[in-house]
Amino acid sequence: MHIDDGAIAAISQFFREQIPENSEVLDLMSSWRSHWPAGHPKKRMIGLGMNDVELRENPDLEGYVVHNVNANPILPFENETFDAVVITVSAQYLTNPVDTFHQVGRILRPGGKFIVSFSNRMFPTKAVLIWRNSTDRGRVDLVGTYMETAESF
């Protein structure tokens, strides 16, 4: 588990505050849980991740796509498809973060939200070296650099 119950509650509350009701949401790098706030209406949530079994078990998703963004950062969605895109505790595994973030900018509707949440926990054998070698503050700066370099936000 990447985060504890307190962090899960904080992320869910942040989603409630930042993502308007009845939004179309992409849970990018999704898995068995999206941390969507209970009772917060959404139009639909699509998960994109690598594990079919885990995506199928995710109760928050209305649909999902099995896709490895590290092998192919081109997201299989039309331009301006989503009101919000979230990456929850997975940014540390991106090998092409700038390309992936640029794609997020393409599929977000104007005024859409891109929320990247992360913790100090990770699978060290899977996290990229720059992430493993960064401090907590350094990781905040790193995600900011990804966004700035993607030139989509």
PDB file of C-alpha atoms in Angstrom:
ATOM      1  CA  MET A   1       0.000   0.000   0.000  1.00  0.00           C
ATOM      2  CA  HIS A   2       1.421   3.349  -1.041  1.00  0.00           C
ATOM      3  CA  ILE A   3      -0.603   5.458   1.397  1.00  0.00           C
ATOM      4  CA  ASP A   4      -2.346   5.071   4.723  1.00  0.00           C
ATOM      5  CA  ASP A   5      -5.987   5.740   5.614  1.00  0.00           C
ATOM      6  CA  GLY A   6      -5.314   9.374   6.535  1.00  0.00           C
ATOM      7  CA  ALA A   7      -3.704  10.073   3.180  1.00  0.00           C
ATOM      8  CA  ILE A   8      -6.526   8.285   1.360  1.00  0.00           C
ATOM      9  CA  ALA A   9      -9.075  10.445   3.188  1.00  0.00           C
ATOM     10  CA  ALA A  10      -7.116  13.613   2.349  1.00  0.00           C
ATOM     11  CA  ILE A  11      -6.882  12.712  -1.345  1.00  0.00           C
ATOM     12  CA  SER A  12     -10.587  11.855  -1.504  1.00  0.00           C
ATOM     13  CA  GLN A  13     -11.469  15.158   0.149  1.00  0.00           C
ATOM     14  CA  PHE A  14      -9.193  17.038  -2.243  1.00  0.00           C
ATOM     15  CA  PHE A  15     -10.918  15.382  -5.218  1.00  0.00           C
ATOM     16  CA  ARG A  16     -14.294  16.398  -3.749  1.00  0.00           C
ATOM     17  CA  GLU A  17     -13.142  20.010  -3.401  1.00  0.00           C
ATOM     18  CA  GLN A  18     -11.347  20.316  -6.742  1.00  0.00           C
ATOM     19  CA  ILE A  19     -13.304  18.189  -9.218  1.00  0.00           C
ATOM     20  CA  PRO A  20     -16.808  19.471  -9.940  1.00  0.00           C
ATOM     21  CA  GLU A  21     -19.772  17.138  -9.658  1.00  0.00           C
ATOM     22  CA  ASN A  22     -20.793  15.287 -12.818  1.00  0.00           C
ATOM     23  CA  SER A  23     -17.310  15.493 -14.329  1.00  0.00           C
ATOM     24  CA  GLU A  24     -15.804  13.018 -16.755  1.00  0.00           C
ATOM     25  CA  VAL A  25     -12.619  11.799 -15.078  1.00  0.00           C
ATOM     26  CA  LEU A  26      -9.627   9.753 -16.201  1.00  0.00           C
ATOM     27  CA  ASP A  27      -7.803   7.857 -13.473  1.00  0.00           C
ATOM     28  CA  LEU A  28      -4.420   7.603 -15.191  1.00  0.00           C
ATOM     29  CA  MET A  29      -2.166   4.733 -14.103  1.00  0.00           C
ATOM     30  CA  SER A  30      -5.179   3.315 -12.310  1.00  0.00           C
ATOM     31  CA  SER A  31      -5.405   0.103 -10.342  1.00  0.00           C
ATOM     32  CA  TRP A  32      -7.856  -1.586  -7.973  1.00  0.00           C
ATOM     33  CA  ARG A  33      -8.799   1.642  -6.176  1.00  0.00           C
ATOM     34  CA  SER A  34      -9.304   5.245  -7.327  1.00  0.00           C
ATOM     35  CA  HIS A  35      -9.901   6.945  -3.961  1.00  0.00           C
ATOM     36  CA  TRP A  36     -12.973   8.671  -5.405  1.00  0.00           C
ATOM     37  CA  PRO A  37     -14.961  10.374  -2.625  1.00  0.00           C
ATOM     38  CA  ALA A  38     -18.065   8.467  -1.572  1.00  0.00           C
ATOM     39  CA  GLY A  39     -21.248  10.256  -2.591  1.00  0.00           C
ATOM     40  CA  HIS A  40     -19.497  12.690  -4.971  1.00  0.00           C
ATOM     41  CA  PRO A  41     -21.392  12.348  -8.262  1.00  0.00           C
ATOM     42  CA  LYS A  42     -19.435  11.929 -11.478  1.00  0.00           C
ATOM     43  CA  LYS A  43     -20.601  11.544 -15.046  1.00  0.00           C
ATOM     44  CA  ARG A  44     -18.093   8.751 -15.580  1.00  0.00           C
ATOM     45  CA  MET A  45     -14.640   7.647 -14.524  1.00  0.00           C
ATOM     46  CA  ILE A  46     -12.402   5.721 -16.874  1.00  0.00           C
ATOM     47  CA  GLY A  47      -9.301   3.973 -15.603  1.00  0.00           C
ATOM     48  CA  LEU A  48      -6.153   3.538 -17.646  1.00  0.00           C
ATOM     49  CA  GLY A  49      -3.619   1.118 -16.242  1.00  0.00           C
ATOM     50  CA  MET A  50      -1.576  -1.988 -16.883  1.00  0.00           C
ATOM     51  CA  ASN A  51      -3.376  -4.687 -14.894  1.00  0.00           C
ATOM     52  CA  ASP A  52      -6.669  -5.961 -16.299  1.00  0.00           C
ATOM     53  CA  VAL A  53      -7.582  -7.868 -13.125  1.00  0.00           C
ATOM     54  CA  GLU A  54      -7.021  -4.864 -10.844  1.00  0.00           C
ATOM     55  CA  LEU A  55      -8.871  -2.472 -13.153  1.00  0.00           C
ATOM     56  CA  ARG A  56     -11.823  -4.864 -13.336  1.00  0.00           C
ATOM     57  CA  GLU A  57     -12.008  -4.904  -9.515  1.00  0.00           C
ATOM     58  CA  ASN A  58     -12.052  -1.095  -9.184  1.00  0.00           C
ATOM     59  CA  PRO A  59     -15.609  -0.168  -8.073  1.00  0.00           C
ATOM     60  CA  ASP A  60     -15.227   3.509  -9.035  1.00  0.00           C
ATOM     61  CA  LEU A  61     -14.696   2.896 -12.742  1.00  0.00           C
ATOM     62  CA  GLU A  62     -17.384   2.898 -15.408  1.00  0.00           C
ATOM     63  CA  GLY A  63     -14.850   1.559 -17.883  1.00  0.00           C
ATOM     64  CA  TYR A  64     -11.155   0.976 -18.316  1.00  0.00           C
ATOM     65  CA  VAL A  65      -8.340   0.659 -20.837  1.00  0.00           C
ATOM     66  CA  VAL A  66      -5.304  -1.578 -20.389  1.00  0.00           C
ATOM     67  CA  HIS A  67      -2.379   0.525 -21.597  1.00  0.00           C
ATOM     68  CA  ASN A  68       1.254   0.962 -20.544  1.00  0.00           C
ATOM     69  CA  VAL A  69       2.134   4.670 -20.758  1.00  0.00           C
ATOM     70  CA  ASN A  70       5.821   3.855 -20.357  1.00  0.00           C
ATOM     71  CA  ALA A  71       5.765   1.721 -23.498  1.00  0.00           C
ATOM     72  CA  ASN A  72       3.502   4.174 -25.352  1.00  0.00           C
ATOM     73  CA  PRO A  73       2.771   7.600 -23.825  1.00  0.00           C
ATOM     74  CA  ILE A  74       0.124   8.374 -26.486  1.00  0.00           C
ATOM     75  CA  LEU A  75      -3.165   8.232 -24.580  1.00  0.00           C
ATOM     76  CA  PRO A  76      -5.925   6.455 -26.552  1.00  0.00           C
ATOM     77  CA  PHE A  77      -8.535   9.202 -26.206  1.00  0.00           C
ATOM     78  CA  GLU A  78      -9.790  12.023 -28.403  1.00  0.00           C
ATOM     79  CA  ASN A  79      -8.753  15.606 -27.710  1.00  0.00           C
ATOM     80  CA  GLU A  80     -10.667  17.355 -24.914  1.00  0.00           C
ATOM     81  CA  THR A  81     -12.371  14.207 -23.609  1.00  0.00           C
ATOM     82  CA  PHE A  82     -12.072  14.704 -19.835  1.00  0.00           C
ATOM     83  CA  ASP A  83     -12.883  17.381 -17.271  1.00  0.00           C
ATOM     84  CA  ALA A  84     -10.244  16.017 -14.911  1.00  0.00           C
ATOM     85  CA  VAL A  85      -7.296  13.639 -14.984  1.00  0.00           C
ATOM     86  CA  VAL A  86      -5.791  12.240 -11.793  1.00  0.00           C
ATOM     87  CA  ILE A  87      -2.576  10.345 -11.175  1.00  0.00           C
ATOM     88  CA  THR A  88      -2.611   8.980  -7.650  1.00  0.00           C
ATOM     89  CA  VAL A  89       0.642   7.644  -6.150  1.00  0.00           C
ATOM     90  CA  SER A  90       2.041   6.518  -9.509  1.00  0.00           C
ATOM     91  CA  ALA A  91       4.013   9.454 -10.959  1.00  0.00           C
ATOM     92  CA  GLN A  92       7.216   7.922  -9.583  1.00  0.00           C
ATOM     93  CA  TYR A  93       6.971   5.113 -12.140  1.00  0.00           C
ATOM     94  CA  LEU A  94       6.771   7.281 -15.266  1.00  0.00           C
ATOM     95  CA  THR A  95       9.720   6.813 -17.614  1.00  0.00           C
ATOM     96  CA  ASN A  96       8.392   9.390 -20.123  1.00  0.00           C
ATOM     97  CA  PRO A  97       6.703  11.868 -17.772  1.00  0.00           C
ATOM     98  CA  VAL A  98       6.889  14.922 -20.021  1.00  0.00           C
ATOM     99  CA  ASP A  99       5.341  13.067 -22.970  1.00  0.00           C
ATOM    100  CA  THR A 100       2.649  11.621 -20.714  1.00  0.00           C
ATOM    101  CA  PHE A 101       1.864  15.015 -19.161  1.00  0.00           C
ATOM    102  CA  HIS A 102       1.705  16.570 -22.637  1.00  0.00           C
ATOM    103  CA  GLN A 103      -0.865  13.933 -23.574  1.00  0.00           C
ATOM    104  CA  VAL A 104      -2.878  14.786 -20.466  1.00  0.00           C
ATOM    105  CA  GLY A 105      -3.000  18.387 -21.657  1.00  0.00           C
ATOM    106  CA  ARG A 106      -4.334  17.186 -25.007  1.00  0.00           C
ATOM    107  CA  ILE A 107      -7.192  15.117 -23.565  1.00  0.00           C
ATOM    108  CA  LEU A 108      -8.267  17.661 -20.929  1.00  0.00           C
ATOM    109  CA  ARG A 109     -11.100  20.014 -21.789  1.00  0.00           C
ATOM    110  CA  PRO A 110     -10.368  23.741 -21.478  1.00  0.00           C
ATOM    111  CA  GLY A 111     -10.335  24.626 -17.792  1.00  0.00           C
ATOM    112  CA  GLY A 112      -9.907  20.967 -16.846  1.00  0.00           C
ATOM    113  CA  LYS A 113      -7.982  19.835 -13.777  1.00  0.00           C
ATOM    114  CA  PHE A 114      -4.877  17.665 -13.665  1.00  0.00           C
ATOM    115  CA  ILE A 115      -4.196  16.396 -10.149  1.00  0.00           C
ATOM    116  CA  VAL A 116      -0.990  14.511  -9.374  1.00  0.00           C
ATOM    117  CA  SER A 117      -0.784  13.182  -5.823  1.00  0.00           C
ATOM    118  CA  PHE A 118       2.125  11.233  -4.412  1.00  0.00           C
ATOM    119  CA  SER A 119       3.730  10.163  -1.166  1.00  0.00           C
ATOM    120  CA  ASN A 120       7.180   9.309   0.105  1.00  0.00           C
ATOM    121  CA  ARG A 121       6.418   5.606  -0.350  1.00  0.00           C
ATOM    122  CA  MET A 122       7.218   3.643  -3.491  1.00  0.00           C
ATOM    123  CA  PHE A 123       8.362   0.334  -4.884  1.00  0.00           C
ATOM    124  CA  PRO A 124      12.087   1.180  -5.174  1.00  0.00           C
ATOM    125  CA  THR A 125      12.674  -1.406  -7.882  1.00  0.00           C
ATOM    126  CA  LYS A 126      10.016   0.261 -10.062  1.00  0.00           C
ATOM    127  CA  ALA A 127      10.476   3.969  -9.301  1.00  0.00           C
ATOM    128  CA  VAL A 128      12.718   5.958 -11.632  1.00  0.00           C
ATOM    129  CA  LEU A 129      16.154   6.900 -10.304  1.00  0.00           C
ATOM    130  CA  ILE A 130      15.547  10.647 -10.136  1.00  0.00           C
ATOM    131  CA  TRP A 131      12.473  10.020  -7.963  1.00  0.00           C
ATOM    132  CA  ARG A 132      14.315   7.621  -5.658  1.00  0.00           C
ATOM    133  CA  ASN A 133      17.164  10.100  -5.210  1.00  0.00           C
ATOM    134  CA  SER A 134      14.948  13.147  -4.578  1.00  0.00           C
ATOM    135  CA  THR A 135      13.767  14.584  -1.282  1.00  0.00           C
ATOM    136  CA  ASP A 136      10.062  15.167  -0.653  1.00  0.00           C
ATOM    137  CA  ARG A 137      10.492  18.815  -1.707  1.00  0.00           C
ATOM    138  CA  GLY A 138      12.522  17.687  -4.697  1.00  0.00           C
ATOM    139  CA  ARG A 139       9.632  15.481  -5.835  1.00  0.00           C
ATOM    140  CA  VAL A 140       7.243  18.425  -5.684  1.00  0.00           C
ATOM    141  CA  ASP A 141       9.677  20.413  -7.824  1.00  0.00           C
ATOM    142  CA  LEU A 142      10.112  17.464 -10.183  1.00  0.00           C
ATOM    143  CA  VAL A 143       6.374  17.150 -10.860  1.00  0.00           C
ATOM    144  CA  GLY A 144       6.248  20.920 -11.394  1.00  0.00           C
ATOM    145  CA  THR A 145       9.087  20.615 -13.894  1.00  0.00           C
ATOM    146  CA  TYR A 146       7.232  17.836 -15.725  1.00  0.00           C
ATOM    147  CA  MET A 147       4.183  20.100 -16.032  1.00  0.00           C
ATOM    148  CA  GLU A 148       6.190  23.130 -17.102  1.00  0.00           C
ATOM    149  CA  THR A 149       8.221  21.185 -19.664  1.00  0.00           C
ATOM    150  CA  ALA A 150       5.103  19.527 -21.114  1.00  0.00           C
ATOM    151  CA  GLU A 151       3.902  23.037 -22.079  1.00  0.00           C
ATOM    152  CA  SER A 152       0.268  21.950 -21.821  1.00  0.00           C
ATOM    153  CA  PHE A 153      -0.892  23.657 -18.624  1.00  0.00           C
TER     154      PHE A 153
END
